[in-house]
Amino acid sequence: MRLLLTLFLVLAPALAQSVEEILDRVEKNLTEPWQAVVRGTFQGPSGPEELEARVYAIPKEDLFRIEFLKPASLEGNFTVITAKEVWNYLYLTNQVIISPREKAQVQGLGFSPQTFGDPKALAKEVSLRLVGEERLPEGVAWKLVGQAKGNQGFAQLELYVLKADPRPVRFLFRDEGGKVLADLKVVAFGRANLTPAALKRYPKDAQVVRR
């Protein structure tokens, strides 16, 4: 018994994790440019819809780009997230809607787009806590849950962070009643050679509107 107690006391500090420690690991792991695909479902105006989007990130520039492939209502749209602004490009109207980052949402989704690539920014909007670990197809992941602060377009969040390669692999958004608003998985992750100019590009004839 004494041996088991001693072993526990030795291992406990190494096993202990906090939300801050986990997000610090994510930040350190994702310092270089990367790209991925976000895939899943979200609650649209007429019911559940499929979502698929390519995500490109240059973390050191605090710069992200999300290109939507599904659903049809968002196909051709893209979102660029800078340090201070969010640019929503609307394909049907050929407009770039520029909004302050803290107020921006992707039209048709109902939650802030920076959620996909910046968990530390997300933690400022959600009171996250670590509730345990789960085995996912990608491997063992930390499970973080929390309540949204203010009006974020969702009330509750489950965030899964891969342990072996610290990065978000799943986001589960719920409303106040627990109904799933979106269940999104991050797949096809890889490092990439990206430039700020490439992430910020938009059609030269697009109308720019500031809000």
PDB file of N, CA and C in Angstrom, residues 145-186:
ATOM      1  N   VAL A 145     -15.210  20.838 -21.616  1.00  0.00           N
ATOM      2  CA  VAL A 145     -16.596  21.278 -21.768  1.00  0.00           C
ATOM      3  C   VAL A 145     -16.750  22.633 -21.099  1.00  0.00           C
ATOM      4  N   GLY A 146     -17.764  23.390 -21.528  1.00  0.00           N
ATOM      5  CA  GLY A 146     -17.968  24.697 -20.913  1.00  0.00           C
ATOM      6  C   GLY A 146     -19.223  25.388 -21.382  1.00  0.00           C
ATOM      7  N   GLN A 147     -19.536  26.467 -20.678  1.00  0.00           N
ATOM      8  CA  GLN A 147     -20.679  27.310 -20.977  1.00  0.00           C
ATOM      9  C   GLN A 147     -20.196  28.585 -21.666  1.00  0.00           C
ATOM     10  N   ALA A 148     -20.929  29.013 -22.672  1.00  0.00           N
ATOM     11  CA  ALA A 148     -20.577  30.238 -23.390  1.00  0.00           C
ATOM     12  C   ALA A 148     -20.813  31.454 -22.517  1.00  0.00           C
ATOM     13  N   LYS A 149     -19.930  32.434 -22.662  1.00  0.00           N
ATOM     14  CA  LYS A 149     -20.084  33.700 -21.954  1.00  0.00           C
ATOM     15  C   LYS A 149     -20.803  34.671 -22.887  1.00  0.00           C
ATOM     16  N   GLY A 150     -21.974  35.117 -22.517  1.00  0.00           N
ATOM     17  CA  GLY A 150     -22.711  36.045 -23.365  1.00  0.00           C
ATOM     18  C   GLY A 150     -23.324  35.340 -24.550  1.00  0.00           C
ATOM     19  N   ASN A 151     -23.656  36.108 -25.572  1.00  0.00           N
ATOM     20  CA  ASN A 151     -24.331  35.581 -26.766  1.00  0.00           C
ATOM     21  C   ASN A 151     -23.295  35.188 -27.808  1.00  0.00           C
ATOM     22  N   GLN A 152     -22.982  33.904 -27.882  1.00  0.00           N
ATOM     23  CA  GLN A 152     -21.988  33.408 -28.826  1.00  0.00           C
ATOM     24  C   GLN A 152     -22.612  32.633 -29.981  1.00  0.00           C
ATOM     25  N   GLY A 153     -23.942  32.499 -29.981  1.00  0.00           N
ATOM     26  CA  GLY A 153     -24.599  31.692 -30.993  1.00  0.00           C
ATOM     27  C   GLY A 153     -24.761  30.254 -30.554  1.00  0.00           C
ATOM     28  N   PHE A 154     -24.220  29.908 -29.385  1.00  0.00           N
ATOM     29  CA  PHE A 154     -24.389  28.587 -28.780  1.00  0.00           C
ATOM     30  C   PHE A 154     -24.280  28.773 -27.266  1.00  0.00           C
ATOM     31  N   ALA A 155     -24.743  27.786 -26.512  1.00  0.00           N
ATOM     32  CA  ALA A 155     -24.724  27.888 -25.049  1.00  0.00           C
ATOM     33  C   ALA A 155     -23.679  26.976 -24.411  1.00  0.00           C
ATOM     34  N   GLN A 156     -23.444  25.810 -25.020  1.00  0.00           N
ATOM     35  CA  GLN A 156     -22.524  24.834 -24.448  1.00  0.00           C
ATOM     36  C   GLN A 156     -21.570  24.318 -25.526  1.00  0.00           C
ATOM     37  N   LEU A 157     -20.379  23.940 -25.093  1.00  0.00           N
ATOM     38  CA  LEU A 157     -19.374  23.443 -26.026  1.00  0.00           C
ATOM     39  C   LEU A 157     -18.656  22.237 -25.443  1.00  0.00           C
ATOM     40  N   GLU A 158     -18.421  21.236 -26.284  1.00  0.00           N
ATOM     41  CA  GLU A 158     -17.490  20.150 -25.984  1.00  0.00           C
ATOM     42  C   GLU A 158     -16.341  20.259 -26.981  1.00  0.00           C
ATOM     43  N   LEU A 159     -15.128  20.342 -26.464  1.00  0.00           N
ATOM     44  CA  LEU A 159     -13.938  20.473 -27.303  1.00  0.00           C
ATOM     45  C   LEU A 159     -13.013  19.303 -27.010  1.00  0.00           C
ATOM     46  N   TYR A 160     -12.606  18.591 -28.067  1.00  0.00           N
ATOM     47  CA  TYR A 160     -11.732  17.430 -27.916  1.00  0.00           C
ATOM     48  C   TYR A 160     -10.363  17.771 -28.497  1.00  0.00           C
ATOM     49  N   VAL A 161      -9.318  17.593 -27.676  1.00  0.00           N
ATOM     50  CA  VAL A 161      -7.950  17.940 -28.060  1.00  0.00           C
ATOM     51  C   VAL A 161      -7.096  16.678 -28.038  1.00  0.00           C
ATOM     52  N   LEU A 162      -6.500  16.349 -29.177  1.00  0.00           N
ATOM     53  CA  LEU A 162      -5.677  15.152 -29.300  1.00  0.00           C
ATOM     54  C   LEU A 162      -4.456  15.257 -28.392  1.00  0.00           C
ATOM     55  N   LYS A 163      -4.172  14.195 -27.626  1.00  0.00           N
ATOM     56  CA  LYS A 163      -3.057  14.230 -26.681  1.00  0.00           C
ATOM     57  C   LYS A 163      -1.711  14.051 -27.382  1.00  0.00           C
ATOM     58  N   ALA A 164      -1.606  13.075 -28.283  1.00  0.00           N
ATOM     59  CA  ALA A 164      -0.326  12.755 -28.914  1.00  0.00           C
ATOM     60  C   ALA A 164       0.179  13.878 -29.810  1.00  0.00           C
ATOM     61  N   ASP A 165      -0.724  14.631 -30.391  1.00  0.00           N
ATOM     62  CA  ASP A 165      -0.397  15.744 -31.296  1.00  0.00           C
ATOM     63  C   ASP A 165      -1.357  16.866 -30.932  1.00  0.00           C
ATOM     64  N   PRO A 166      -1.065  17.621 -29.865  1.00  0.00           N
ATOM     65  CA  PRO A 166      -2.062  18.539 -29.290  1.00  0.00           C
ATOM     66  C   PRO A 166      -2.670  19.525 -30.287  1.00  0.00           C
ATOM     67  N   ARG A 167      -3.918  19.259 -30.650  1.00  0.00           N
ATOM     68  CA  ARG A 167      -4.676  20.112 -31.557  1.00  0.00           C
ATOM     69  C   ARG A 167      -6.145  19.708 -31.458  1.00  0.00           C
ATOM     70  N   PRO A 168      -7.056  20.645 -31.703  1.00  0.00           N
ATOM     71  CA  PRO A 168      -8.487  20.310 -31.668  1.00  0.00           C
ATOM     72  C   PRO A 168      -8.850  19.341 -32.782  1.00  0.00           C
ATOM     73  N   VAL A 169      -9.646  18.323 -32.451  1.00  0.00           N
ATOM     74  CA  VAL A 169     -10.088  17.366 -33.461  1.00  0.00           C
ATOM     75  C   VAL A 169     -11.609  17.265 -33.538  1.00  0.00           C
ATOM     76  N   ARG A 170     -12.316  17.833 -32.554  1.00  0.00           N
ATOM     77  CA  ARG A 170     -13.773  17.805 -32.623  1.00  0.00           C
ATOM     78  C   ARG A 170     -14.357  18.944 -31.797  1.00  0.00           C
ATOM     79  N   PHE A 171     -15.402  19.586 -32.347  1.00  0.00           N
ATOM     80  CA  PHE A 171     -16.162  20.630 -31.666  1.00  0.00           C
ATOM     81  C   PHE A 171     -17.628  20.212 -31.660  1.00  0.00           C
ATOM     82  N   LEU A 172     -18.247  20.219 -30.487  1.00  0.00           N
ATOM     83  CA  LEU A 172     -19.667  19.891 -30.374  1.00  0.00           C
ATOM     84  C   LEU A 172     -20.368  21.063 -29.695  1.00  0.00           C
ATOM     85  N   PHE A 173     -21.212  21.766 -30.454  1.00  0.00           N
ATOM     86  CA  PHE A 173     -21.925  22.934 -29.945  1.00  0.00           C
ATOM     87  C   PHE A 173     -23.366  22.558 -29.602  1.00  0.00           C
ATOM     88  N   ARG A 174     -23.866  23.057 -28.474  1.00  0.00           N
ATOM     89  CA  ARG A 174     -25.242  22.793 -28.059  1.00  0.00           C
ATOM     90  C   ARG A 174     -25.934  24.096 -27.665  1.00  0.00           C
ATOM     91  N   ASP A 175     -27.289  24.068 -27.703  1.00  0.00           N
ATOM     92  CA  ASP A 175     -28.044  25.224 -27.220  1.00  0.00           C
ATOM     93  C   ASP A 175     -28.315  25.050 -25.729  1.00  0.00           C
ATOM     94  N   GLU A 176     -29.101  25.961 -25.145  1.00  0.00           N
ATOM     95  CA  GLU A 176     -29.339  25.926 -23.702  1.00  0.00           C
ATOM     96  C   GLU A 176     -30.056  24.658 -23.264  1.00  0.00           C
ATOM     97  N   GLY A 177     -30.833  24.064 -24.153  1.00  0.00           N
ATOM     98  CA  GLY A 177     -31.541  22.839 -23.822  1.00  0.00           C
ATOM     99  C   GLY A 177     -30.746  21.572 -24.084  1.00  0.00           C
ATOM    100  N   GLY A 178     -29.512  21.720 -24.569  1.00  0.00           N
ATOM    101  CA  GLY A 178     -28.670  20.569 -24.849  1.00  0.00           C
ATOM    102  C   GLY A 178     -28.770  20.042 -26.269  1.00  0.00           C
ATOM    103  N   LYS A 179     -29.607  20.674 -27.099  1.00  0.00           N
ATOM    104  CA  LYS A 179     -29.736  20.243 -28.490  1.00  0.00           C
ATOM    105  C   LYS A 179     -28.464  20.568 -29.267  1.00  0.00           C
ATOM    106  N   VAL A 180     -28.012  19.617 -30.084  1.00  0.00           N
ATOM    107  CA  VAL A 180     -26.785  19.809 -30.857  1.00  0.00           C
ATOM    108  C   VAL A 180     -27.014  20.817 -31.974  1.00  0.00           C
ATOM    109  N   LEU A 181     -26.227  21.886 -31.968  1.00  0.00           N
ATOM    110  CA  LEU A 181     -26.279  22.888 -33.028  1.00  0.00           C
ATOM    111  C   LEU A 181     -25.275  22.572 -34.135  1.00  0.00           C
ATOM    112  N   ALA A 182     -24.145  22.000 -33.750  1.00  0.00           N
ATOM    113  CA  ALA A 182     -23.127  21.623 -34.733  1.00  0.00           C
ATOM    114  C   ALA A 182     -22.208  20.577 -34.122  1.00  0.00           C
ATOM    115  N   ASP A 183     -21.826  19.605 -34.936  1.00  0.00           N
ATOM    116  CA  ASP A 183     -20.876  18.571 -34.542  1.00  0.00           C
ATOM    117  C   ASP A 183     -19.829  18.511 -35.646  1.00  0.00           C
ATOM    118  N   LEU A 184     -18.656  19.075 -35.378  1.00  0.00           N
ATOM    119  CA  LEU A 184     -17.655  19.278 -36.414  1.00  0.00           C
ATOM    120  C   LEU A 184     -16.349  18.587 -36.059  1.00  0.00           C
ATOM    121  N   LYS A 185     -15.768  17.881 -37.029  1.00  0.00           N
ATOM    122  CA  LYS A 185     -14.512  17.177 -36.832  1.00  0.00           C
ATOM    123  C   LYS A 185     -13.442  17.771 -37.739  1.00  0.00           C
ATOM    124  N   VAL A 186     -12.224  17.839 -37.223  1.00  0.00           N
ATOM    125  CA  VAL A 186     -11.091  18.361 -37.977  1.00  0.00           C
ATOM    126  C   VAL A 186     -10.305  17.174 -38.519  1.00  0.00           C
TER     127      VAL A 186
END
